[in-house]
Short mmCIF file of C-alpha atoms and ligand atoms in Angstrom, two decimals:
data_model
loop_
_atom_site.label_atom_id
_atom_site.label_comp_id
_atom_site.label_asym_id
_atom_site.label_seq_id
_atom_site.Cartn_x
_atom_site.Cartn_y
_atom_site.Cartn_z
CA UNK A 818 115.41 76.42 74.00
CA UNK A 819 115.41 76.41 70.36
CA UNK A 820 111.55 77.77 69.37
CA UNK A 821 108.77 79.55 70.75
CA UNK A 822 106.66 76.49 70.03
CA UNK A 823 108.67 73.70 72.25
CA UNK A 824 106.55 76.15 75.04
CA UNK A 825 103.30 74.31 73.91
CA UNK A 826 101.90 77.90 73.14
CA UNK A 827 98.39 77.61 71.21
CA UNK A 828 98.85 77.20 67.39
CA UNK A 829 97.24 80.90 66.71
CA UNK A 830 100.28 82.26 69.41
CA UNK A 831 103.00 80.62 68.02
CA UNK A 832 101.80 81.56 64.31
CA UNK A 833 101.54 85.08 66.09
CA UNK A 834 105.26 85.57 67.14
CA UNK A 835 106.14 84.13 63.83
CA UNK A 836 104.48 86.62 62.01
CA UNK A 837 105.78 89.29 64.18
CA UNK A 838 109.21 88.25 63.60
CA UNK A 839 109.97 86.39 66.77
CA UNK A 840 111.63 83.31 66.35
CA UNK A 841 114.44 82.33 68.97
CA UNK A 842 113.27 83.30 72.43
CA UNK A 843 115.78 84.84 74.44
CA UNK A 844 117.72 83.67 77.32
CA UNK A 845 115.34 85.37 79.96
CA UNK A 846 112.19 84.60 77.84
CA UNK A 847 113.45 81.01 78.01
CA UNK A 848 114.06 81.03 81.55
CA UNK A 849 110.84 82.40 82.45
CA UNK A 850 108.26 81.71 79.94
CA UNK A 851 107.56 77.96 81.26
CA UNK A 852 107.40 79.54 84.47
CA UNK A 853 105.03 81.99 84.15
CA UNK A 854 102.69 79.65 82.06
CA UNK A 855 102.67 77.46 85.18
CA UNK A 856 100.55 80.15 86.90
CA UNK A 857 103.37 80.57 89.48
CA UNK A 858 104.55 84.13 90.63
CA UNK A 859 107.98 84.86 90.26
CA UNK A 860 110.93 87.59 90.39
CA UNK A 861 113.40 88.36 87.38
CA UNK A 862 115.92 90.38 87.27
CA UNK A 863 116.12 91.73 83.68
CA UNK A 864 117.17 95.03 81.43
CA UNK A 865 115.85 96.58 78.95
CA UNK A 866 116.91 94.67 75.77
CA UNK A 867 116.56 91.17 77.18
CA UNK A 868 113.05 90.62 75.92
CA UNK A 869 111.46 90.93 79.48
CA UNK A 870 108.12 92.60 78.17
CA UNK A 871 107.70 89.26 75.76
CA UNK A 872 108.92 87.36 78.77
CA UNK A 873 105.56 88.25 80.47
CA UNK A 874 103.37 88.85 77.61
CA UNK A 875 103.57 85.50 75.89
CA UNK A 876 102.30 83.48 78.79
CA UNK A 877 99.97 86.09 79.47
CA UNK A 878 98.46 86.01 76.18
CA UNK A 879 98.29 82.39 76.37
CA UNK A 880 96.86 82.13 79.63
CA UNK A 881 94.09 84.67 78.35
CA UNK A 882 90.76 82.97 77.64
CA UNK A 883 89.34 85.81 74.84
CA UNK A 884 86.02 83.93 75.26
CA UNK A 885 85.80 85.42 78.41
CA UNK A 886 84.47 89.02 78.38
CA UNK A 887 86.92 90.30 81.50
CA UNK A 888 89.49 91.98 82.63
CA UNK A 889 92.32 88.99 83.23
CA UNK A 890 95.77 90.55 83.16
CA UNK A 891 97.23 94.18 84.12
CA UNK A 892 100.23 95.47 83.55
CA UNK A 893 101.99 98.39 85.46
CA UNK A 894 104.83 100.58 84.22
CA UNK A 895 106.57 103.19 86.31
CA UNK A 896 106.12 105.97 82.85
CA UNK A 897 103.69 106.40 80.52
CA UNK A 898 106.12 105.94 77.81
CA UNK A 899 107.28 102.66 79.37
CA UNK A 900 103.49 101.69 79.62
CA UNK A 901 102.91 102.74 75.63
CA UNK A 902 105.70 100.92 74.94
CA UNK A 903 104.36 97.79 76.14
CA UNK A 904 101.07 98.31 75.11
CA UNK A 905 102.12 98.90 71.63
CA UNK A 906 104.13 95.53 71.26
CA UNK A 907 100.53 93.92 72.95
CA UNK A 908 98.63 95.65 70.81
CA UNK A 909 100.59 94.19 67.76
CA UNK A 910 99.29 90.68 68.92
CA UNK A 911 95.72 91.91 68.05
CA UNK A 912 96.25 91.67 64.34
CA UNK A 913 97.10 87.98 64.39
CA UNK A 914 94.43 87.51 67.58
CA UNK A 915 91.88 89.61 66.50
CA UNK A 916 89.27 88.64 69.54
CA UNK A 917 92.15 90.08 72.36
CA UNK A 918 91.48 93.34 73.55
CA UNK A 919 93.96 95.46 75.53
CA UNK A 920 93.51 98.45 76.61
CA UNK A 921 96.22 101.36 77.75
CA UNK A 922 95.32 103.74 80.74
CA UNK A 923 97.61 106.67 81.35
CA UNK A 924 97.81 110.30 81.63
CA UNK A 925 99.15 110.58 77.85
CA UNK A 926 94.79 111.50 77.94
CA UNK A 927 92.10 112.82 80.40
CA UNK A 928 90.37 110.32 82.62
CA UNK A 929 87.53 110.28 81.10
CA UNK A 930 88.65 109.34 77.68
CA UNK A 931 90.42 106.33 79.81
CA UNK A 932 87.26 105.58 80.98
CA UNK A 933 85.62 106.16 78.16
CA UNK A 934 84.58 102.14 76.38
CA UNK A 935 85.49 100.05 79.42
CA UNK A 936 81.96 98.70 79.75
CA UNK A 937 83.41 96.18 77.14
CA UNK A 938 86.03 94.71 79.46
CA UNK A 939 89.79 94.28 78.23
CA UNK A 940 91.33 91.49 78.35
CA UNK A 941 94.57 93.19 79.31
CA UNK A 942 95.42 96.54 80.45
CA UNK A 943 98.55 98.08 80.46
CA UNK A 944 98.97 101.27 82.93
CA UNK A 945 100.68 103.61 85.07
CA UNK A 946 100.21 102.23 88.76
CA UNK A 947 98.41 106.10 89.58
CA UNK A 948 96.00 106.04 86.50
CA UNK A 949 95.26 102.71 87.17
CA UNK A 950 94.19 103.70 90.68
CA UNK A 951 92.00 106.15 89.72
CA UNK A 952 90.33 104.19 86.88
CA UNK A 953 89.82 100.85 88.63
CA UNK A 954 89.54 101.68 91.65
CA UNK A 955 86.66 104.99 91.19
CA UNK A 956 83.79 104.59 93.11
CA UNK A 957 81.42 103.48 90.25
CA UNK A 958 83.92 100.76 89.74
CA UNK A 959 83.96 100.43 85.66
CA UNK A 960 85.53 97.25 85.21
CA UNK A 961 85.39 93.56 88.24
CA UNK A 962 88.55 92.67 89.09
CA UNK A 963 88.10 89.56 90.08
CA UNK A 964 89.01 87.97 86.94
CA UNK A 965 91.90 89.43 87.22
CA UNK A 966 94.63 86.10 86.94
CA UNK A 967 98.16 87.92 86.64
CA UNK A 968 99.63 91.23 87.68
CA UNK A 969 102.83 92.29 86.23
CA UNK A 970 105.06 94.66 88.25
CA UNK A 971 107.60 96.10 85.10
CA UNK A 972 110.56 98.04 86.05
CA UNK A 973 110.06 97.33 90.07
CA UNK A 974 112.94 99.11 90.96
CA UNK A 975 111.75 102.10 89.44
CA UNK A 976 108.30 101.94 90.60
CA UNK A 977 109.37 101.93 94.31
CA UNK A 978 112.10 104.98 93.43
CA UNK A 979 108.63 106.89 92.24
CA UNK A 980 106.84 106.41 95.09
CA UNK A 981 104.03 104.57 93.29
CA UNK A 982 103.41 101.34 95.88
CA UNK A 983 101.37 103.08 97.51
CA UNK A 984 98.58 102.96 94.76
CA UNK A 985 99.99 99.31 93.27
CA UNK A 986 99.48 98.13 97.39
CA UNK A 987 95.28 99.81 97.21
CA UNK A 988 95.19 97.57 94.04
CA UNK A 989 96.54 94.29 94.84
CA UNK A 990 94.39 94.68 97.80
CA UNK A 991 91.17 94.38 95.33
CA UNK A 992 92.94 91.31 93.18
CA UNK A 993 91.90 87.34 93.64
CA UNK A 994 94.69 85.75 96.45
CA UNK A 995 95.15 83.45 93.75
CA UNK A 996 96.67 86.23 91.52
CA UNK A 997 99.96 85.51 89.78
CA UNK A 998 102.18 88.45 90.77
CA UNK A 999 105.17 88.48 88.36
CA UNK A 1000 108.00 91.58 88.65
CA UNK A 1001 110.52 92.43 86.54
CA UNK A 1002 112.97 94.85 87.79
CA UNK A 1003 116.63 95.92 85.99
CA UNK A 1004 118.38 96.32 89.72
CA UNK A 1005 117.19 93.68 92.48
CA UNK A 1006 118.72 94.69 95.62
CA UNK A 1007 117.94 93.90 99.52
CA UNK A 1008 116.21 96.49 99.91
CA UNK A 1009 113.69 96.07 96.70
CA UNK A 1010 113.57 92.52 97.80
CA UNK A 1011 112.71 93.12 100.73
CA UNK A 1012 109.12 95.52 99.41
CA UNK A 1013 108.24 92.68 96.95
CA UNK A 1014 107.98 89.96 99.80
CA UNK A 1015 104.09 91.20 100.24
CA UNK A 1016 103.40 90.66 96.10
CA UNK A 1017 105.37 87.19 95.83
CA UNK A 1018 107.31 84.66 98.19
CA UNK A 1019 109.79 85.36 95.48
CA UNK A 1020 110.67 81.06 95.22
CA UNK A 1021 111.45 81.93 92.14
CA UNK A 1022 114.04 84.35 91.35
CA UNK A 1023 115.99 84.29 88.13
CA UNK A 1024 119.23 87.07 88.37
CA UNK A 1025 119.46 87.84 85.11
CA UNK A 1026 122.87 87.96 83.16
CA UNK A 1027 125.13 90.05 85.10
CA UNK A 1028 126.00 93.21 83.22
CA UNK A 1029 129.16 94.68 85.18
CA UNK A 1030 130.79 91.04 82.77
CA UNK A 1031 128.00 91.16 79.46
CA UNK A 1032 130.52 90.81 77.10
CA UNK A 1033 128.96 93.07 74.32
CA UNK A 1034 129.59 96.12 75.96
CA UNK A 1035 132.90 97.59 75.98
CA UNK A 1036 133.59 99.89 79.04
CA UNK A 1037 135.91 103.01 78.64
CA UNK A 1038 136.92 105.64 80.61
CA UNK A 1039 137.75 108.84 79.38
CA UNK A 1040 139.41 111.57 80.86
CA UNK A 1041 138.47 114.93 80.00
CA UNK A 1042 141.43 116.84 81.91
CA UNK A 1043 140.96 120.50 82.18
CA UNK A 1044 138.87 120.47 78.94
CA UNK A 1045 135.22 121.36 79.82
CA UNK A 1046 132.51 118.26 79.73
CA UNK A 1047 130.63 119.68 76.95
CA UNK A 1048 133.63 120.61 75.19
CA UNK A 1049 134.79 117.38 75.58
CA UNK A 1050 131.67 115.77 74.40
CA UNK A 1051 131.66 117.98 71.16
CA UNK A 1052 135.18 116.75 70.41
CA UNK A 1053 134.23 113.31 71.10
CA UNK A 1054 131.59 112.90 68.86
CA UNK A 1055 133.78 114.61 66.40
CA UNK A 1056 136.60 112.67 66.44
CA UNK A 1057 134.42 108.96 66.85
CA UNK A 1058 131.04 109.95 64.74
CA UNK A 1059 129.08 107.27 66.45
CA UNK A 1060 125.95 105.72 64.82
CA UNK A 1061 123.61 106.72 67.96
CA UNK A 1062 124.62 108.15 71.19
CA UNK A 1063 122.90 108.58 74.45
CA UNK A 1064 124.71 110.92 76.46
CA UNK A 1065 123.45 110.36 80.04
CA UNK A 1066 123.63 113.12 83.01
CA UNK A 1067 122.15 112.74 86.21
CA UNK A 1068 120.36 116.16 86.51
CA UNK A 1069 118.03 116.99 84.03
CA UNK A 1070 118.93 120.33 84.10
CA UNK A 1071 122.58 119.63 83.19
CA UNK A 1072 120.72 117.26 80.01
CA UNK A 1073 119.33 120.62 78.98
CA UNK A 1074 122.73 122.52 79.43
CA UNK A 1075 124.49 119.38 77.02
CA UNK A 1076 121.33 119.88 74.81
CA UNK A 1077 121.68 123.64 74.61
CA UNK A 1078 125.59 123.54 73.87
CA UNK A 1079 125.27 120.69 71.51
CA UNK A 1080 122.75 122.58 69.19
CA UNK A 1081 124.74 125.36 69.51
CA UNK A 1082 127.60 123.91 68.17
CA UNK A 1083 125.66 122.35 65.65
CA UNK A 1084 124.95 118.98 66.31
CA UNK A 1085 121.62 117.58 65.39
CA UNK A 1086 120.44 116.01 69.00
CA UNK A 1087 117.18 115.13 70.28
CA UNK A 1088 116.44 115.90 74.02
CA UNK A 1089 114.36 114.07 76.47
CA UNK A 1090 114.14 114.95 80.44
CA UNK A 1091 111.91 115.36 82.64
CA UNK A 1092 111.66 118.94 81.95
CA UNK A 1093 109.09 118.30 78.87
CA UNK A 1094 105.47 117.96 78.85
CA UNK A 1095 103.39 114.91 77.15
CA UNK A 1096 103.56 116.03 73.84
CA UNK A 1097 107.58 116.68 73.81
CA UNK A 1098 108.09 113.68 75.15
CA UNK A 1099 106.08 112.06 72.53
CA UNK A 1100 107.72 114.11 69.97
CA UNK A 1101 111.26 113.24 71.29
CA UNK A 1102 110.29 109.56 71.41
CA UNK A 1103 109.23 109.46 67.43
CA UNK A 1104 112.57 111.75 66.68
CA UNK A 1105 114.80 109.05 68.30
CA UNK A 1106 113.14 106.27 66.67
CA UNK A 1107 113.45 107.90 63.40
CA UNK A 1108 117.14 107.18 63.27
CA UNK A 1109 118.05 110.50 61.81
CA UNK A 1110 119.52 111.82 65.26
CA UNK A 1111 122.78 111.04 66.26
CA UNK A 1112 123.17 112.32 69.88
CA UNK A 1113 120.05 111.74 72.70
CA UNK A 1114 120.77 113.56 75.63
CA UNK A 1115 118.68 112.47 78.04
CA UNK A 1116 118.35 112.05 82.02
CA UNK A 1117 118.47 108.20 84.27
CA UNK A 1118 114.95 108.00 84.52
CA UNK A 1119 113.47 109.18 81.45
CA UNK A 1120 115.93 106.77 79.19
CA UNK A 1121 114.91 103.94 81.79
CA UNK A 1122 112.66 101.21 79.94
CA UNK A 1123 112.44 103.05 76.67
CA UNK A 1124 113.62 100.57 73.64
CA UNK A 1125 115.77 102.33 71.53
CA UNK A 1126 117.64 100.23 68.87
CA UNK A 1127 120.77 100.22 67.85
CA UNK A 1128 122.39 102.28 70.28
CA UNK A 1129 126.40 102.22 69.43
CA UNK A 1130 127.37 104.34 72.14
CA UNK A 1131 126.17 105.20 75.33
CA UNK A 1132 128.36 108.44 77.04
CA UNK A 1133 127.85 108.96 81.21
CA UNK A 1134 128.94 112.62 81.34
CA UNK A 1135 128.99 112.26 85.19
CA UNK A 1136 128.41 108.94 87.35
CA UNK A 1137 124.95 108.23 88.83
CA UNK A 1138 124.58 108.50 92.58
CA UNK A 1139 123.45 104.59 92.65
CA UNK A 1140 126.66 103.08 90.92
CA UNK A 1141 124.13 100.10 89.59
CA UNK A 1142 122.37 102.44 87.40
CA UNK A 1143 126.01 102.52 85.41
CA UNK A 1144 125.33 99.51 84.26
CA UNK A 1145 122.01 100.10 83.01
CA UNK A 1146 123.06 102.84 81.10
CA UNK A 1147 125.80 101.12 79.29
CA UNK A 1148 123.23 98.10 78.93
CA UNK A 1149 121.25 100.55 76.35
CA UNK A 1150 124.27 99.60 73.93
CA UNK A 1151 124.35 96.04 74.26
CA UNK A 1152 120.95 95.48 73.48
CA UNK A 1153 120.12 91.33 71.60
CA UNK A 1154 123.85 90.53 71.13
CA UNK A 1155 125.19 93.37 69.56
CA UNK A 1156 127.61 95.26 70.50
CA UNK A 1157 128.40 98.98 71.60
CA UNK A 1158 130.93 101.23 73.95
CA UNK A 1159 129.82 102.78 77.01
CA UNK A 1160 132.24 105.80 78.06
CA UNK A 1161 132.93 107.68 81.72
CA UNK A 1162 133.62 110.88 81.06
CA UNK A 1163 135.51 112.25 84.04
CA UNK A 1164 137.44 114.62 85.69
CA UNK A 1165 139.98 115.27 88.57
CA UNK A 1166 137.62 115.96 90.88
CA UNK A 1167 135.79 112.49 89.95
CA UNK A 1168 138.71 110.49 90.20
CA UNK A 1169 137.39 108.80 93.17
CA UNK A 1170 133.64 108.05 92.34
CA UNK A 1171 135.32 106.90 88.91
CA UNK A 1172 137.70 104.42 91.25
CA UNK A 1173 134.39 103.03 92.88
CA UNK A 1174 133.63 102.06 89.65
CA UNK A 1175 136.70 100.53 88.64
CA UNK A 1176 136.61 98.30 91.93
CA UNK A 1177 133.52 96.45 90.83
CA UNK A 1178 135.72 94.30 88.66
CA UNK A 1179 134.25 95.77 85.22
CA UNK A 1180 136.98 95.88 82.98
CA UNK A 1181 137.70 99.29 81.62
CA UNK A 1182 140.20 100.56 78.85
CA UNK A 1183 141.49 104.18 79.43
CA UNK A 1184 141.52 107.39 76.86
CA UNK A 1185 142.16 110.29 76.66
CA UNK A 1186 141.48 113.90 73.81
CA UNK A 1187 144.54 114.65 72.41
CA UNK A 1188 143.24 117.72 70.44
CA UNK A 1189 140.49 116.19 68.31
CA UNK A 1190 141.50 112.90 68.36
CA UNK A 1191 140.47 110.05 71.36
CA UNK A 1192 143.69 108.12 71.85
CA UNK A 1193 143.37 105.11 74.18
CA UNK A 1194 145.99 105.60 76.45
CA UNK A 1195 148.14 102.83 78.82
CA UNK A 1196 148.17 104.65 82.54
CA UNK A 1197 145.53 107.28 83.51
CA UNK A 1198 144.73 108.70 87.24
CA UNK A 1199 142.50 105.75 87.59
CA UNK A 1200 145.22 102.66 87.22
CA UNK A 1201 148.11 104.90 88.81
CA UNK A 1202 148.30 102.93 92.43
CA UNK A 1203 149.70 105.16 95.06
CA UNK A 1204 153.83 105.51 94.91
CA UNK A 1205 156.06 103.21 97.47
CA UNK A 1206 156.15 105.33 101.23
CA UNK A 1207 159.88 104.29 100.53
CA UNK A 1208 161.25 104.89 97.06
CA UNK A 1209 163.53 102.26 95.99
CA UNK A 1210 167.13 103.35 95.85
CA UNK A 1211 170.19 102.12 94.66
CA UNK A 1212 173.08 100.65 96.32
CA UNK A 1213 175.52 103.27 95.43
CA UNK A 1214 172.80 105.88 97.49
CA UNK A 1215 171.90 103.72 100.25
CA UNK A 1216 176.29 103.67 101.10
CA UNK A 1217 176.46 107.48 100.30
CA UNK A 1218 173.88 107.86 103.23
CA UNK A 1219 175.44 105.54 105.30
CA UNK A 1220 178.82 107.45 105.15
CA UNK A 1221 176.85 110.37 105.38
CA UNK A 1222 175.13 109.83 108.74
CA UNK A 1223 178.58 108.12 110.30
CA UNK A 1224 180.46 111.58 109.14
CA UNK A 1225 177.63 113.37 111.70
CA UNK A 1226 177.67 110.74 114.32
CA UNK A 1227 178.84 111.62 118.14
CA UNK A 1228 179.76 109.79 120.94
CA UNK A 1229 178.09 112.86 122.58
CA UNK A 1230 174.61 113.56 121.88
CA UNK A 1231 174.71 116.91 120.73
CA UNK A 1232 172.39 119.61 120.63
CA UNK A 1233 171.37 120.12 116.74
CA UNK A 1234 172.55 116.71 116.27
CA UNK A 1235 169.63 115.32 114.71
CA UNK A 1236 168.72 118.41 112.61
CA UNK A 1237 172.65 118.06 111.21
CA UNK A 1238 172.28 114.34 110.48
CA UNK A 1239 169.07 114.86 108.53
CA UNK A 1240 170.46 117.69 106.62
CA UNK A 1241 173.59 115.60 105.46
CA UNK A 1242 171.49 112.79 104.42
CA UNK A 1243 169.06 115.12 102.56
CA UNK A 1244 172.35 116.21 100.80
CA UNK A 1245 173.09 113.04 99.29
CA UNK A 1246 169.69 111.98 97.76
CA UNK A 1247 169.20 115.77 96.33
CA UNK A 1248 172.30 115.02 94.60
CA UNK A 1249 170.80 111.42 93.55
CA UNK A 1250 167.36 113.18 92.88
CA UNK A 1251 169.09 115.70 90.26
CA UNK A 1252 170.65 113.03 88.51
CA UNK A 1253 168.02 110.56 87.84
CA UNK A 1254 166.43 113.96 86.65
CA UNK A 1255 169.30 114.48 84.25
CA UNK A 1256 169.03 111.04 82.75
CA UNK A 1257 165.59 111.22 82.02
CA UNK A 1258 165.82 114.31 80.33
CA UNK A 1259 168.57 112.82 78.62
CA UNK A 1260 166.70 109.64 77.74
CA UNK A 1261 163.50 111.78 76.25
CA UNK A 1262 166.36 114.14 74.53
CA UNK A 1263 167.32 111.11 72.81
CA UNK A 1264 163.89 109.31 72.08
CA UNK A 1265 163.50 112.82 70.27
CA UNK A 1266 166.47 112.75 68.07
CA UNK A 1267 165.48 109.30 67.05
CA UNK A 1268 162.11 110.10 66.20
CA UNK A 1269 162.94 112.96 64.42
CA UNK A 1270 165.90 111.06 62.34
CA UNK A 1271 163.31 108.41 61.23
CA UNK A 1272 160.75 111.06 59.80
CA UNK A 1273 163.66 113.14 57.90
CA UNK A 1274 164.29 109.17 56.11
P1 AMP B 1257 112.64 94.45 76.07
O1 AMP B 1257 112.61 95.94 76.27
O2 AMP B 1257 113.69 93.79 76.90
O3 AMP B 1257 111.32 93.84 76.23
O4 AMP B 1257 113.12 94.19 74.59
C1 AMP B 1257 112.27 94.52 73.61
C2 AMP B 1257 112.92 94.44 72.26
O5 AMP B 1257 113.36 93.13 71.97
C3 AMP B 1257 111.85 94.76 71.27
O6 AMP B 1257 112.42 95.49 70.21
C4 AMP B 1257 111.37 93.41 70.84
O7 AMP B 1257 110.76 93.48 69.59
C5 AMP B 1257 112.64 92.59 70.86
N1 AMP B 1257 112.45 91.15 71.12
C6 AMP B 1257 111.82 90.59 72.17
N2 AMP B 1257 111.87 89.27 72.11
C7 AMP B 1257 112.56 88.95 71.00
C8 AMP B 1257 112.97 87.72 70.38
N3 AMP B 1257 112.70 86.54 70.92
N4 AMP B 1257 113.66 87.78 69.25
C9 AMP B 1257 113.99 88.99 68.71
N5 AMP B 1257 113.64 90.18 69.24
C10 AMP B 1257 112.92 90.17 70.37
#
């Protein structure tokens, strides 16, 4: 698709997105955009980055009829930064259609103040699926819903992990049958497809570009050895300096550990967890956003949906427990075609999560911290496949033996027999043990010399 406006989108739309900067649509935007202006529900499988929120709000926006003075669209979003994220890039429509209204209901204020003005119906509303419960769905009912023509399910995956279907079911249950149920969702497994059956008879299901392969991310393990995780992370940014880094842990109270240590050591990084309060948050989002922090430590969930641009490196200073999430961290650097490095930190004890990882066909380089500097290395614990049962020997051991156990052999079994055979044999390959030892000393005593030689020239 080579323009927004081979969609057929309404002249003051397409004028819209030019405006805004939006020229190309992306491959998912592409995919789905005819769709959804067909009216038909739909599944799509999508990360942050694709341009999945302008994937659903162009058709919406074109399907919206501003004469109308009613609520026709809602949008649901498992955070309330997620949800002022998309009502921000909806809101930036309003300037070029100046007759939309959308509206943004979340706990970011009181109630009230969300209820506060909706006797002039929205055309759109963008919420959390609980605030949008309580506000719709109050007893004085502020706002029909039976205008309501689409309902978009953003970040499904996430939205089920929260618990929140409960209050998106006691919604949908209030909605037109005819309403176009579209969900977006970064991980689409059984189990996910499975809950959305009730929302959408999923016919349409585009799998987005498959991440463990998206070629803009380079994958890296590093191994931190007996060094510390923190320490190793302080080194690492060091020796590599990156442009912005989100160093992911799975517990927020190990982000606020990293966060702690990193200040400490004085590195200027913003944190963002679930440990802060509204205004934090906010606070963290505008630092991030202001470019002038290098290092974001930040937890799964929080970092989930939030559009951060030009991300060069994303660090996993442990693994998540759902391997799939991996590749939504490392997505954060790949974001539009550009590229970026997503690195494992790991350990000895993680050796075999780390493995899991490996298996799933993702192509990984290995490094390691040789003081402060990262060297990329060519074996690590993770490529080392497990040595022969039966070492290879050579010919001149495998006759030794031989002579060795017909020296101990009797016509007459013995007792101590086999004990005496075993200790003859051992015999001969501790003798071929030590030697192979004494050439490879050798060998390295050598390599030495020559290295050596070639520095004093
Ligand atoms: P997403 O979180 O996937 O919706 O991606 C949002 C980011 O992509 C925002 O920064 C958008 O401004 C940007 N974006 C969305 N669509 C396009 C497009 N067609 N061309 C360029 N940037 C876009």
């Amino acid at each position: 698709m080579a323009s927004f406006a081979s969609f057929h989108l309404s002249k003051p739309l397409v004028s819209a997105l030019k405006s805004l900067g939006y020229v190309t649509p992306s491959p998912v935007q592409s995919r789905v955009i005819p769709k959804a202006l067909s009216g038909a529900s739909l599944v799509c499988q999508s990360e942050t980055g694709s341009g999945k929120t302008h994937a659903y709000l162009i058709p919406i926006l074109e399907r919206i009829d501003v004469n109308l003075p009613r609520l026709q669209a809602i949008v649901l979003c498992p955070s309330r930064e997620l949800a002022r994220q998309v009502y921000d890039f909806a809101f930036a429509f309003t300037r070029y259609l100046p007759r939309l209204k959308v509206r943004l209901l979340t706990s970011e204020v009181e109630k009230s103040q969300n209820v506060e003005g909706l006797s002039q119906a929205p055309h759109l509303i963008v919420a959390t699926p609980g605030r949008a419960k309580d506000v719709l769905l109050a007893e004085d009912r502020p706002l029909e819903l039976h205008g309501v023509r689409t309902l978009v399910l953003d970040e499904a995956d996430m939205l089920v992990e929260l618990g929140y279907f409960e209050d998106i079911d006691a919604l949908y249950a209030t909605l037109p049958e005819s309403v176009q149920t579209m969900v977006f969702s970064a991980t689409l497994n059984q189990g996910l497809k499975q809950h959305l059956e009730r929302y959408v008879d999923s016919r349409f299901l585009y799998e987005g570009e498959d991440f463990k392969t998206a070629s803009t991310v380079a994958h890296h393990f590093l191994d931190v050895k007996h060094v510390g995780k923190q320490e190793a992370l302080l080194r690492f940014l060091k020796a590599r300096s990156p442009y912005l880094a989100l160093v992911f842990s799975s517990k927020k109270e190990d982000v606020a550990r990293t966060y702690s240590f990193l200040k400490e050591n004085g590195v200027d990084a913003v944190h963002f967890s679930g440990n802060l309060d509204t205004r934090e948050r906010r606070k963290a989002i505008r630092m991030i956003k202001s470019n002038r922090f290098p290092v974001v430590c930040c937890s799964d969930l929080l970092a989930r949906g939030i559009d951060i641009e030009d991300v060069s490196d994303v660090i996993s200073l442990d693994l998540p427990s759902d391997l799939s999430y991996y590749y939504h961290r490392a997505g954060r650097a790949g974001r539009f075609g550009k590229t970026g490095d997503s690195w494992v930190f790991y350990n000895a004890d993680e050796t075999s999560r780390a493995k899991s990882l490996l298996s799933q066909g993702t192509p990984f380089d290995h490094y390691a911290l040789k003081g402060s500097e990262l060297v990329m290395v060519a074996s690590s614990p993770l490529n080392k496949t497990r040595p022969d049962f039966k070492p290879k020997i050579s010919e001149e051991e495998a006759r030794d033996i031989s002579i060795a156990k017909a020296r101990t052999k009797t016509d007459q079994v013995k007792p101590g027999y086999k004990a005496k055979r075993k200790k003859a044999v051992e015999k001969v390959k501790g003798k071929y043990r030590r030697k192979a030892i004494k050439e490879k000393i050798r060998a390295q005593r050598d390599k030495d010399y020559a290295a050596k030689a070639k520095k004093k020239k």
